Amino acid sequence: MATLSFKSQILQGIPKDLPPKRERSSTVSHAPKRKEILSLEEKKLAIRNALRYFPKTWHSELSKEFALELNDYGRIYMYRFKPDYDIFARPIDAYPAKILQAASIILMIQNNLDPAVAQHPEELITYGGNGAVFQNWAQYLLTLKYLATMTEEQTLHIYSGHPMGLFPSSKEAPRVVVTNGMMIPNYSKPDDWEKYNALGVTQYGQMTAGSYMYIGPQGIVHGTAITVMNAFRKVLKKDESSNGKIFLTAGLGGMSGAQPKAGNIAGCITICAEVNPAAAHKRHAQGWVDELIIDINELVSRAQKAITDNEVVSLAFVGNVVDVWEKFNEEGLFIHLGSDQTSLHNPWAGGYYPVGLSFEEANDMMSGDPEAFKEKVQESLRRQVIAINQHTARGTYFFDYGNAFLLEASRAGADVMAENNIDFRYPSYVQDILGPMCFDYGFGPFRWVCTSGKTEDLQKTDAIALKVMEQIKRTAPKEIQQQMQDNITWIREAEQNKLVVGSQARILYADAEGRAKIAEAFNKAIKSGEISSPVVLGRDHHDVSGTDSPYRETSNIYDGSKFTADMAIHNVIGDSFRGATWVSIHNGGGVGWGEVINGGFGMVLDGSEDAARRLKSMLFYDVNNGISRRSWARNEEALFAIKREMKRTPELKVTLPNLVDDSLLENLFD
Ligand SMILES: NC(=O)c1ccc[n+]([C@@H]2O[C@H](COP(=O)([O-])OP(=O)(O)OC[C@H]3O[C@@H](n4cnc5c(N)ncnc54)[C@H](O)[C@@H]3O)[C@@H](O)[C@H]2O)c1
């Protein structure tokens, strides 16, 4: 295998000769051992399933090796078949594909598995602990071979990482259709994922992992900066600055680690508690947080100084966040914004560390006495909520950051329920901020990747996007002036924020008009040669239309339909026949299997007339589908946005809701 060139290895797919057995790398992070869940017969089935990728003559040797992998790691990753070449986003002409679209998809897959980008690269996990690109290396090899050999008259269908094959289609069809974790609804609980993933028949694609659209931490920084900026706008007077005002939160982990950097971009004092010293030091060394403080009294005096001097600074407190909430209360320090990004979607296995125990003590108790640990977690949550409630009584604005903080606090018996005993007394970030201020108007995490791999191309796209946004802002209605300005500021400062990890990618919150006009301008620049090679468009699934998730993306839908997933399904079907280069639909995402359906797309711009036609049609639908659903749910901002769009686009005819006078409903059922 090692003697073949990179291109030949891709074209070969599964190698002709059995490659030598290989050990796992000791220099990259590995996925945790998965739960032992299969019966003896099911284990045999998992091996039988894995062996179907290989010639019979290899079965005797591989069966033993795969059985060991299943025992040791709970999954069969087929480490032996991981290629020797380095995996990263090479420039597009490095791939042996027949068509540009397929080469772009290979580039995006390579980026998602780049060890500098991916969380557990040898287990093909990009992020989120279980967000898989493929289940095993055989799927990777076969998929790349199919992509390298396909024509514009074929579509590759991928079932949870498994390439079912190339099917004849047409030039207008997507080149790849991806599904991840699509289950019969009754088989969609977390243990079903464990079982069917161990059998090798499904996978958890997260959002941008299994759809090849991950661009590193940049996406999270932008989303968090937008959230913090808008949260301050909710609490500050018009024209009052966020400088010298405190945003208190917790977590310096995978996603949460973006908070201090985002706080600096939003111009406030960020105080972020992190109980794991290694995580805090890592973020400090990476330059994602300005100062590390270990002593709580020192934190108080440093915070007081930052307030007095009107500073923009981020302070990591190496300790428990509950101590900070309580101490700041004792000291009468005013917190403008409060949130929490500990991993409370996973409370009993290290997602949340209870106050009063050191990090090591907590880890020991977690495995040594799980019941006692659970009690400590719940007691800590109750204490945290008491302190938060004292702050909010004095005017702090607290919001849930999609990490199940309020849900787990309520389960622990903490005082977080609203008077109606149905809702929480605090909003989630989507209910109060991202939903009404961004998604309902169509603003969401649009992104692009320059396939040349050249920084100059990314700079040119930044400049083009800035020019387009400035032009649109001149005539934009007052309702979205602020959002337009935020985008302009972001793109102007994007390069200096140094957020590129992996491919030359950029994220920018834009609405339907912005996305289409930016894409059109890119396509023209590719045609004229100003941009040297194709650009891939895409987005995070955490967006206006692609995701139905009742406690996150669609938590600000109040007509009862937030438990349906029609929008996400329409989105993926609608995008697929309007010109997407690839489409994907997933069960899972950030909140767990069975809790969300999310979808996305990729679209290659190559400067052609075809690309110009497709981008208009697909980007329009990709955003307006969600706005129409949000307006039907009576969301005021979405009603405004869809009416405006119908004026601009006479062929768009959306069913609008008639609003009901609530007094009519008062005595109907007495
Ligand atoms: N950033 C976003 O845009 C976003 C959006 C939606 C949801 N979330 C949610 O945020 C949560 C965090 O994600 P992550 O990737 O950063 O997880 P992570 O597990 O990598 O990081 C969480 C960190 O919190 C620390 N921690 C736990 N308990 C603590 C305590 N009591 N005091 C101080 N520190 C404590 C942990 O040591 C850990 O480093 C997840 O539940 C995720 O789903 C984030």
XYZ file of C-alpha atoms and ligand atoms in Angstrom:
714
model
C 0.000 0.000 0.000
C 2.758 2.434 0.967
C 4.432 2.131 -2.425
C 1.421 3.427 -4.350
C 0.968 7.163 -4.939
C -1.812 9.041 -3.158
C -3.921 9.107 -6.327
C -3.415 5.407 -7.035
C -4.375 4.510 -3.491
C -7.627 6.417 -3.839
C -8.411 4.762 -7.171
C -7.641 1.352 -5.753
C -10.269 1.483 -2.986
C -9.975 -1.721 -0.943
C -6.359 -2.804 -1.619
C -5.685 -5.855 -3.770
C -3.324 -7.374 -1.213
C -4.153 -7.616 2.449
C -2.280 -4.733 4.079
C -0.194 -5.509 7.175
C -1.843 -5.263 10.563
C -1.311 -1.839 12.140
C -1.342 -0.578 15.709
C -3.403 2.426 16.746
C -1.455 5.673 16.861
C -0.373 6.773 20.328
C -0.233 10.450 19.350
C -3.911 11.072 18.525
C -6.962 11.059 20.749
C -9.071 7.883 20.600
C -12.803 7.357 21.042
C -13.752 5.910 24.435
C -14.525 2.201 24.631
C -18.175 1.857 23.710
C -20.736 0.074 25.800
C -20.777 -3.726 25.644
C -24.223 -4.257 24.223
C -24.282 -7.136 21.746
C -25.303 -10.693 22.573
C -23.052 -13.527 21.395
C -25.148 -14.076 18.273
C -25.187 -10.355 17.566
C -21.402 -10.217 17.878
C -21.159 -12.908 15.205
C -23.514 -10.870 13.055
C -21.285 -7.798 13.501
C -18.259 -9.805 12.287
C -20.245 -11.286 9.382
C -21.313 -7.751 8.457
C -17.759 -6.402 8.612
C -16.293 -9.223 6.537
C -18.626 -8.571 3.608
C -16.295 -5.754 2.506
C -13.419 -8.193 1.895
C -12.513 -11.268 -0.197
C -13.174 -14.617 1.421
C -9.480 -15.513 1.520
C -8.894 -12.800 4.127
C -11.822 -13.765 6.349
C -10.020 -16.167 8.639
C -7.371 -13.602 9.617
C -9.675 -10.586 9.706
C -12.427 -12.299 11.685
C -10.083 -12.731 14.675
C -8.798 -9.194 14.406
C -12.281 -7.684 14.145
C -13.466 -9.776 17.110
C -10.633 -8.279 19.157
C -11.560 -4.752 18.056
C -15.162 -5.393 19.024
C -14.109 -6.667 22.441
C -11.520 -3.960 23.096
C -13.289 -0.912 21.691
C -16.930 -1.906 21.331
C -16.796 -1.237 17.570
C -15.024 -2.551 14.479
C -13.048 0.320 12.977
C -10.841 -1.851 10.721
C -7.682 0.064 11.713
C -5.594 -2.103 9.373
C -7.215 -0.422 6.364
C -6.469 3.160 7.375
C -4.343 4.488 4.514
C -0.720 5.520 5.053
C -0.966 8.883 3.316
C -1.618 12.034 5.355
C -5.266 12.984 5.472
C -5.987 16.698 5.085
C -7.670 19.089 2.650
C -5.259 19.085 -0.277
C -5.925 21.517 -3.137
C -8.638 20.246 -5.442
C -6.316 19.220 -8.287
C -4.547 16.706 -6.020
C -7.473 14.274 -6.277
C -7.847 11.750 -9.076
C -11.531 12.505 -9.753
C -13.199 12.751 -13.170
C -15.456 15.606 -12.117
C -14.904 18.712 -10.020
C -17.901 18.125 -7.781
C -16.609 14.721 -6.709
C -13.080 16.072 -6.134
C -14.588 18.781 -3.899
C -16.435 16.180 -1.858
C -13.230 14.172 -1.392
C -11.543 17.384 -0.212
C -14.296 17.994 2.343
C -14.129 14.390 3.607
C -10.349 14.660 3.956
C -10.776 17.853 5.972
C -13.261 16.202 8.344
C -10.717 13.440 9.046
C -7.586 15.610 9.258
C -5.977 14.830 12.661
C -5.583 18.599 13.196
C -9.339 18.976 12.798
C -10.929 15.683 13.877
C -11.445 14.693 17.515
C -10.731 10.940 17.163
C -9.342 10.661 13.616
C -8.546 6.920 13.663
C -12.126 6.106 14.684
C -13.339 8.454 11.915
C -14.970 10.767 14.485
C -14.873 14.476 13.682
C -16.408 16.017 16.824
C -18.894 15.618 19.653
C -17.463 12.299 20.860
C -19.500 10.248 18.399
C -19.914 12.391 15.255
C -18.780 9.937 12.587
C -17.868 10.460 8.941
C -17.782 6.693 8.365
C -18.143 3.687 10.631
C -14.953 2.025 9.415
C -12.021 2.398 7.049
C -13.459 0.062 4.411
C -16.346 2.489 3.920
C -13.862 5.339 3.607
C -11.798 3.529 0.956
C -14.800 2.453 -1.093
C -16.454 5.873 -0.943
C -13.341 7.660 -2.171
C -12.965 5.193 -5.024
C -16.580 5.715 -6.077
C -16.140 9.483 -5.903
C -12.940 9.353 -7.924
C -14.523 7.323 -10.706
C -18.059 8.728 -10.884
C -19.442 10.806 -13.759
C -22.013 13.602 -13.916
C -24.634 11.010 -14.782
C -24.333 9.109 -11.494
C -25.305 9.599 -7.843
C -23.557 7.952 -4.905
C -25.971 6.851 -2.171
C -24.480 6.611 1.312
C -26.305 4.849 4.138
C -24.756 5.928 7.474
C -21.228 5.813 6.085
C -21.797 2.751 3.916
C -21.560 3.525 0.184
C -24.450 1.536 -1.241
C -23.206 2.359 -4.707
C -23.305 4.555 -7.765
C -26.699 4.741 -9.414
C -27.426 6.248 -12.834
C -29.041 9.687 -12.486
C -28.657 12.996 -14.315
C -26.457 16.064 -14.377
C -29.103 17.953 -12.412
C -29.235 15.425 -9.559
C -27.039 15.632 -6.453
C -23.784 13.710 -6.848
C -24.099 12.308 -3.325
C -27.076 11.600 -1.074
C -26.191 10.915 2.568
C -28.406 9.606 5.339
C -27.158 9.088 8.888
C -28.946 7.258 11.690
C -32.324 7.140 9.943
C -34.251 4.696 12.104
C -37.759 3.413 12.413
C -38.930 5.891 15.111
C -39.404 3.277 17.835
C -35.747 2.221 17.464
C -34.180 5.588 18.036
C -33.113 5.564 21.667
C -29.481 5.989 22.763
C -29.045 2.238 23.324
C -30.378 1.552 19.842
C -27.503 3.627 18.513
C -25.068 1.589 20.622
C -26.485 -1.669 19.322
C -26.984 -0.936 15.633
C -23.755 1.021 15.374
C -21.904 -1.926 16.941
C -23.561 -4.179 14.355
C -22.185 -1.862 11.671
C -25.512 -0.847 10.151
C -25.953 2.744 11.275
C -23.980 5.679 12.633
C -24.324 8.951 14.507
C -23.444 11.627 11.964
C -23.728 14.584 14.367
C -24.393 17.581 12.089
C -21.382 18.555 9.999
C -19.367 15.366 10.703
C -21.362 12.900 8.619
C -22.160 15.558 6.025
C -18.516 16.553 5.370
C -19.100 20.207 6.236
C -17.104 20.693 9.463
C -14.749 23.683 9.414
C -13.180 23.526 12.885
C -13.940 25.861 15.786
C -14.626 28.933 13.635
C -18.310 28.072 13.357
C -18.786 27.894 17.118
C -16.899 31.147 17.768
C -19.103 33.015 15.320
C -22.368 31.574 16.666
C -21.325 32.239 20.265
C -20.198 35.808 19.469
C -23.578 36.505 17.818
C -25.360 35.072 20.854
C -23.359 37.056 23.435
C -23.608 40.298 21.446
C -27.362 39.952 21.083
C -27.816 38.958 24.717
C -26.079 42.203 25.731
C -28.372 44.123 23.385
C -31.337 42.679 25.233
C -30.094 43.971 28.577
C -28.240 47.186 27.782
C -29.711 50.537 26.885
C -29.435 51.589 23.240
C -25.861 52.707 22.515
C -24.620 51.448 25.907
C -21.360 49.529 25.510
C -20.708 45.974 26.733
C -17.154 46.998 27.742
C -16.556 46.462 31.450
C -19.722 44.332 31.830
C -19.573 40.732 33.007
C -20.610 37.594 31.145
C -20.274 34.696 33.619
C -20.323 31.134 32.328
C -18.619 27.747 32.645
C -16.741 25.306 30.442
C -13.571 25.556 28.383
C -14.073 22.280 26.535
C -14.782 21.465 22.880
C -17.519 23.968 22.078
C -17.606 25.834 25.370
C -13.957 26.832 24.865
C -15.166 29.333 22.259
C -16.888 31.456 24.919
C -13.943 33.659 26.002
C -12.868 34.327 22.410
C -16.457 35.153 21.493
C -16.746 37.358 24.598
C -13.680 39.312 23.483
C -15.211 39.754 20.023
C -18.470 40.895 21.684
C -16.438 43.367 23.797
C -17.196 42.340 27.397
C -15.514 40.836 30.459
C -15.892 37.069 30.149
C -15.470 35.026 33.290
C -15.410 31.358 32.458
C -14.989 28.718 35.164
C -13.341 25.431 34.190
C -12.885 22.704 36.754
C -10.433 20.652 34.691
C -7.019 22.362 34.955
C -5.781 20.646 31.763
C -8.677 22.063 29.721
C -8.138 25.551 31.178
C -4.386 25.504 30.497
C -4.926 24.207 26.952
C -7.282 27.040 26.052
C -4.935 29.573 27.649
C -1.946 28.201 25.719
C -3.983 28.378 22.490
C -4.739 32.036 23.145
C -8.485 31.418 23.463
C -8.642 32.932 26.968
C -6.525 35.842 28.203
C -5.782 35.100 31.871
C -5.883 32.101 34.216
C -6.872 32.647 37.860
C -6.802 29.951 40.534
C -7.727 31.860 43.696
C -11.361 32.970 44.063
C -10.445 36.152 46.008
C -8.006 37.079 43.277
C -10.793 36.514 40.750
C -13.025 38.945 42.646
C -10.405 41.716 42.738
C -9.427 41.128 39.082
C -13.091 41.312 38.054
C -13.581 44.519 40.063
C -10.583 46.098 38.349
C -11.877 45.044 34.918
C -15.228 46.686 35.695
C -13.594 49.903 36.946
C -11.300 50.085 33.902
C -14.082 49.237 31.448
C -12.022 46.358 30.097
C -12.571 43.819 27.353
C -10.884 40.727 28.744
C -11.462 37.031 29.280
C -10.625 35.410 32.621
C -10.572 31.663 33.187
C -11.244 30.643 36.771
C -9.700 27.215 37.356
C -12.352 25.850 39.648
C -16.045 25.188 40.033
C -18.557 27.626 38.576
C -20.859 27.258 41.587
C -18.163 28.858 43.751
C -18.095 31.851 41.411
C -21.874 32.348 41.368
C -21.934 32.195 45.189
C -18.850 34.346 45.809
C -19.952 37.091 43.402
C -23.265 37.139 45.189
C -21.594 37.554 48.591
C -19.397 40.333 47.210
C -22.313 42.067 45.480
C -20.591 41.903 42.079
C -23.127 42.562 39.352
C -23.266 40.088 36.469
C -24.944 41.397 33.320
C -25.135 38.066 31.486
C -25.053 34.558 32.866
C -25.065 31.159 31.208
C -23.489 27.710 31.512
C -21.872 25.375 29.033
C -20.925 22.415 31.152
C -21.896 19.176 29.402
C -25.167 18.573 31.192
C -26.453 16.467 28.311
C -24.142 13.908 29.987
C -24.481 14.649 33.736
C -23.364 11.401 35.389
C -20.263 10.547 33.393
C -18.109 13.668 33.571
C -20.262 16.309 31.895
C -20.823 18.228 35.135
C -18.518 18.374 38.170
C -20.192 18.976 41.540
C -19.037 21.779 43.818
C -17.110 20.838 46.941
C -15.092 18.041 45.315
C -11.762 18.427 43.579
C -11.572 17.322 39.958
C -9.742 14.116 40.994
C -12.145 13.381 43.870
C -15.071 13.744 41.504
C -13.500 11.406 38.953
C -12.887 8.783 41.640
C -16.430 8.999 42.969
C -17.906 8.849 39.458
C -16.612 5.324 38.888
C -16.262 4.216 42.551
C -19.651 5.284 43.869
C -21.903 6.408 40.983
C -25.012 6.757 43.165
C -23.264 9.111 45.621
C -21.846 11.018 42.665
C -25.322 11.493 41.217
C -26.508 12.949 44.519
C -23.545 15.338 44.598
C -24.327 16.521 41.061
C -27.943 17.191 41.929
C -27.056 18.962 45.170
C -24.560 21.110 43.268
C -27.156 22.020 40.641
C -29.585 23.078 43.362
C -26.888 25.284 44.926
C -25.966 26.760 41.561
C -29.593 27.643 40.863
C -30.069 29.266 44.287
C -27.106 31.548 43.553
C -28.261 32.238 39.974
C -31.747 33.133 41.227
C -30.227 35.597 43.692
C -28.338 37.262 40.854
C -31.318 37.343 38.494
C -33.414 38.922 41.263
C -30.908 41.773 41.070
C -31.191 42.006 37.279
C -28.815 39.430 35.753
C -30.031 38.030 32.418
C -29.560 34.245 32.501
C -30.059 31.954 29.497
C -29.685 28.208 28.902
C -27.022 27.431 26.297
C -28.561 24.303 24.792
C -26.639 22.081 27.238
C -29.669 20.781 29.198
C -28.752 22.914 32.244
C -32.359 23.840 33.046
C -33.627 20.350 32.284
C -31.147 18.657 34.624
C -31.557 21.372 37.270
C -35.323 20.798 37.186
C -34.794 17.033 37.510
C -32.588 17.755 40.526
C -35.474 19.671 42.133
C -33.864 23.105 41.715
C -36.087 26.154 41.610
C -36.084 26.724 37.838
C -39.719 26.317 36.860
C -41.934 29.183 35.731
C -45.207 29.905 37.508
C -47.204 27.760 35.040
C -45.013 24.785 36.076
C -44.618 23.853 32.399
C -41.927 26.233 31.190
C -38.588 27.086 32.723
C -38.213 30.479 34.348
C -35.250 31.246 32.062
C -35.168 31.106 28.265
C -32.859 29.090 26.038
C -30.489 30.927 23.716
C -32.605 29.978 20.691
C -35.915 30.998 22.285
C -34.740 34.453 23.213
C -31.804 35.248 20.980
C -30.900 33.178 17.923
C -34.504 32.257 17.048
C -36.205 35.650 16.959
C -33.119 37.716 16.120
C -31.547 35.478 13.465
C -33.322 32.301 12.316
C -36.765 33.873 11.944
C -35.313 36.484 9.589
C -33.336 33.829 7.717
C -29.907 34.637 9.180
C -27.878 31.498 9.748
C -24.407 29.948 9.534
C -23.697 30.083 5.805
C -20.129 28.972 5.030
C -17.708 28.402 2.183
C -14.441 26.624 1.476
C -11.847 27.685 -1.124
C -10.777 24.484 -2.864
C -7.438 25.904 -4.018
C -6.345 25.831 -0.365
C -4.889 29.305 -0.893
C -5.153 32.030 1.736
C -5.298 34.635 -1.055
C -8.505 33.075 -2.336
C -10.056 33.194 1.118
C -9.050 36.854 1.405
C -10.703 37.549 -1.952
C -13.908 35.828 -0.892
C -13.908 37.823 2.366
C -13.565 41.051 0.392
C -16.341 40.056 -2.028
C -18.677 39.064 0.823
C -17.980 42.344 2.622
C -18.788 44.381 -0.483
C -22.036 42.474 -1.052
C -23.131 42.856 2.578
C -22.409 46.583 2.545
C -24.444 46.983 -0.619
C -27.424 45.065 0.790
C -27.299 46.986 4.077
C -27.801 50.310 2.304
C -31.403 49.446 1.423
C -32.187 46.814 4.067
C -35.188 47.488 6.335
C -34.562 48.725 9.865
C -35.618 45.346 11.306
C -32.431 43.693 10.012
C -29.972 46.582 10.023
C -28.317 45.304 13.187
C -27.839 41.790 11.813
C -26.368 43.212 8.617
C -23.960 45.355 10.631
C -22.885 42.355 12.738
C -22.089 40.409 9.572
C -20.123 43.289 8.153
C -18.093 43.651 11.354
C -17.484 39.895 11.506
C -16.275 39.535 7.926
C -14.123 42.653 8.191
C -12.352 41.233 11.258
C -12.500 37.563 10.290
C -8.947 37.247 9.042
C -7.376 38.947 12.046
C -9.289 36.641 14.389
C -7.182 33.779 12.932
C -9.818 31.093 13.027
C -8.871 28.908 10.096
C -8.046 25.347 11.124
C -7.860 22.854 8.247
C -9.397 23.935 4.948
C -9.524 27.597 3.880
C -13.029 28.165 5.175
C -15.202 31.030 6.313
C -18.515 31.239 8.151
C -20.861 34.189 7.934
C -24.385 34.576 9.301
C -26.367 35.691 6.245
C -30.016 35.663 5.178
C -31.493 34.326 1.919
C -30.694 37.480 -0.022
C -27.178 37.729 1.401
C -26.342 34.054 0.795
C -27.512 34.143 -2.829
C -25.838 37.438 -3.673
C -22.528 36.425 -2.095
C -22.631 33.082 -3.925
C -23.437 34.779 -7.217
C -20.505 37.157 -6.782
C -18.175 34.225 -5.963
C -19.321 32.374 -9.073
C -18.586 35.401 -11.249
C -15.155 35.808 -9.642
C -14.365 32.141 -10.333
C -15.451 32.584 -13.960
C -13.254 35.657 -14.384
C -10.298 33.942 -12.724
C -10.181 36.396 -9.821
C -10.709 33.386 -7.524
C -8.375 30.646 -8.725
C -10.521 27.524 -8.255
C -14.016 26.355 -7.276
C -15.648 27.314 -3.990
C -17.772 24.903 -1.959
C -20.826 26.422 -0.293
C -22.557 24.894 2.692
C -23.813 25.622 6.167
C -24.009 24.264 9.649
C -27.188 22.269 10.262
C -27.801 24.571 13.277
C -29.795 26.859 11.015
C -33.127 28.331 9.942
C -34.553 25.412 7.949
C -32.395 22.306 8.112
C -33.066 21.247 11.693
C -36.103 20.234 13.675
C -35.002 20.072 17.318
C -37.651 20.944 19.912
C -35.256 22.070 22.642
C -32.784 23.869 20.412
C -33.149 25.063 16.810
C -36.943 24.982 16.800
C -37.464 25.748 20.496
C -39.041 29.074 19.558
C -41.866 27.369 17.652
C -44.954 27.650 19.843
C -47.801 26.108 17.794
C -47.100 22.555 19.001
C -45.306 21.574 15.799
C -41.851 21.656 17.327
C -42.098 17.901 17.851
C -42.546 17.284 14.122
C -39.728 16.961 11.596
C -41.474 17.834 8.329
C -39.375 20.951 7.811
C -36.028 19.141 7.877
C -37.302 16.440 5.510
C -38.736 18.957 3.063
C -35.492 20.832 3.210
C -33.315 17.948 2.158
C -35.695 16.841 -0.591
C -36.220 20.413 -1.765
C -32.498 21.188 -1.886
C -31.740 17.958 -3.705
C -33.818 18.767 -6.786
C -32.875 22.437 -6.832
C -29.211 21.880 -7.527
C -27.321 20.855 -4.382
C -24.112 18.946 -5.160
C -24.708 16.781 -2.119
C -27.417 16.563 0.514
C -27.594 14.883 3.897
C -30.218 14.118 6.512
C -29.374 12.926 10.024
C -30.927 11.655 13.215
C -28.967 13.022 16.192
C -26.861 16.168 16.116
C -25.860 18.022 19.273
C -28.750 16.843 21.429
C -28.854 13.093 20.977
C -30.373 10.314 18.888
C -34.130 10.493 18.656
C -34.098 14.140 19.773
C -33.500 15.903 16.447
C -33.589 15.531 12.682
C -31.101 17.741 10.881
C -29.963 18.169 7.331
C -27.513 20.051 5.205
C -26.100 20.477 1.742
C -22.917 21.175 -0.149
C -22.820 23.071 -3.424
C -19.846 23.459 -5.706
C -19.484 26.762 -7.554
C -17.272 26.386 -10.612
C -18.003 29.655 -12.383
C -20.447 28.046 -14.845
C -23.913 29.181 -15.939
C -25.300 25.966 -14.442
C -23.846 26.868 -11.039
C -25.309 30.385 -11.284
C -28.787 28.961 -11.968
C -28.580 26.310 -9.262
C -27.339 28.571 -6.503
C -30.240 30.973 -6.956
C -32.852 28.276 -6.865
C -31.401 26.182 -4.052
C -30.221 28.859 -1.629
C -33.587 30.587 -1.948
C -35.464 27.450 -0.933
C -32.913 26.404 1.664
C -33.673 29.503 3.740
C -37.263 30.366 2.862
C -38.544 26.887 3.659
C -37.698 27.513 7.316
C -38.977 31.072 7.331
C -42.336 29.943 5.930
C -42.644 27.276 8.655
C -41.671 29.785 11.329
C -44.183 32.305 10.002
C -46.940 29.650 9.954
C -46.099 29.148 13.652
C -47.044 32.857 13.991
C -43.506 34.089 14.723
C -43.671 37.827 14.167
C -40.168 38.230 12.719
C -40.683 35.350 10.296
C -44.028 36.813 9.175
C -42.224 40.032 8.404
C -39.449 38.195 6.523
C -41.707 35.965 4.406
C -44.032 38.834 3.419
C -40.987 40.811 2.341
C -39.707 37.834 0.342
C -43.085 37.361 -1.387
C -42.976 40.995 -2.496
C -39.510 40.464 -3.908
C -40.337 37.103 -5.506
C -43.820 36.994 -7.060
C -43.628 33.204 -7.765
C -43.387 32.569 -4.014
C -46.846 32.012 -2.511
C -46.742 31.010 1.138
C -49.779 30.187 3.272
C -50.005 32.844 5.980
C -51.676 32.365 9.356
C -54.644 34.378 10.531
C -53.921 35.571 14.045
C -56.534 34.804 16.694
C -57.719 37.177 19.413
C -56.816 35.196 22.548
C -59.749 36.567 24.541
C -61.985 34.399 22.312
C -60.401 31.288 23.790
C -60.809 32.270 27.428
C -64.157 30.686 28.325
C -64.565 28.138 25.525
C -64.257 25.029 27.672
C -65.743 26.167 30.981
N -21.322 26.426 21.910
C -22.426 26.141 21.320
O -22.757 26.743 20.290
C -23.365 25.128 21.876
C -24.597 25.038 21.279
C -25.500 24.137 21.792
C -25.170 23.337 22.852
N -23.942 23.398 23.433
C -23.707 22.513 24.588
O -22.703 22.977 25.469
C -22.195 21.872 26.226
C -20.689 21.911 26.282
O -20.101 21.427 25.073
P -18.534 21.136 24.997
O -18.249 20.579 23.648
O -17.779 22.332 25.394
O -18.368 20.002 26.126
P -17.070 19.598 26.942
O -17.479 18.430 27.760
O -15.906 19.496 26.033
O -16.805 20.859 27.923
C -17.525 21.131 29.104
C -16.524 21.588 30.165
O -17.212 21.949 31.345
C -16.351 21.654 32.452
N -17.152 21.583 33.684
C -18.055 20.635 34.015
N -18.635 20.929 35.189
C -18.104 22.098 35.603
C -18.324 22.906 36.736
N -19.236 22.587 37.662
N -17.620 24.052 36.859
C -16.699 24.400 35.925
N -16.453 23.659 34.825
C -17.153 22.522 34.656
C -15.717 20.338 32.058
O -14.522 20.105 32.768
C -15.527 20.505 30.556
O -14.221 20.917 30.220
C -22.745 20.617 25.587
O -23.828 20.132 26.359
C -23.212 21.116 24.221
O -24.229 20.311 23.650
C -23.033 24.279 22.960
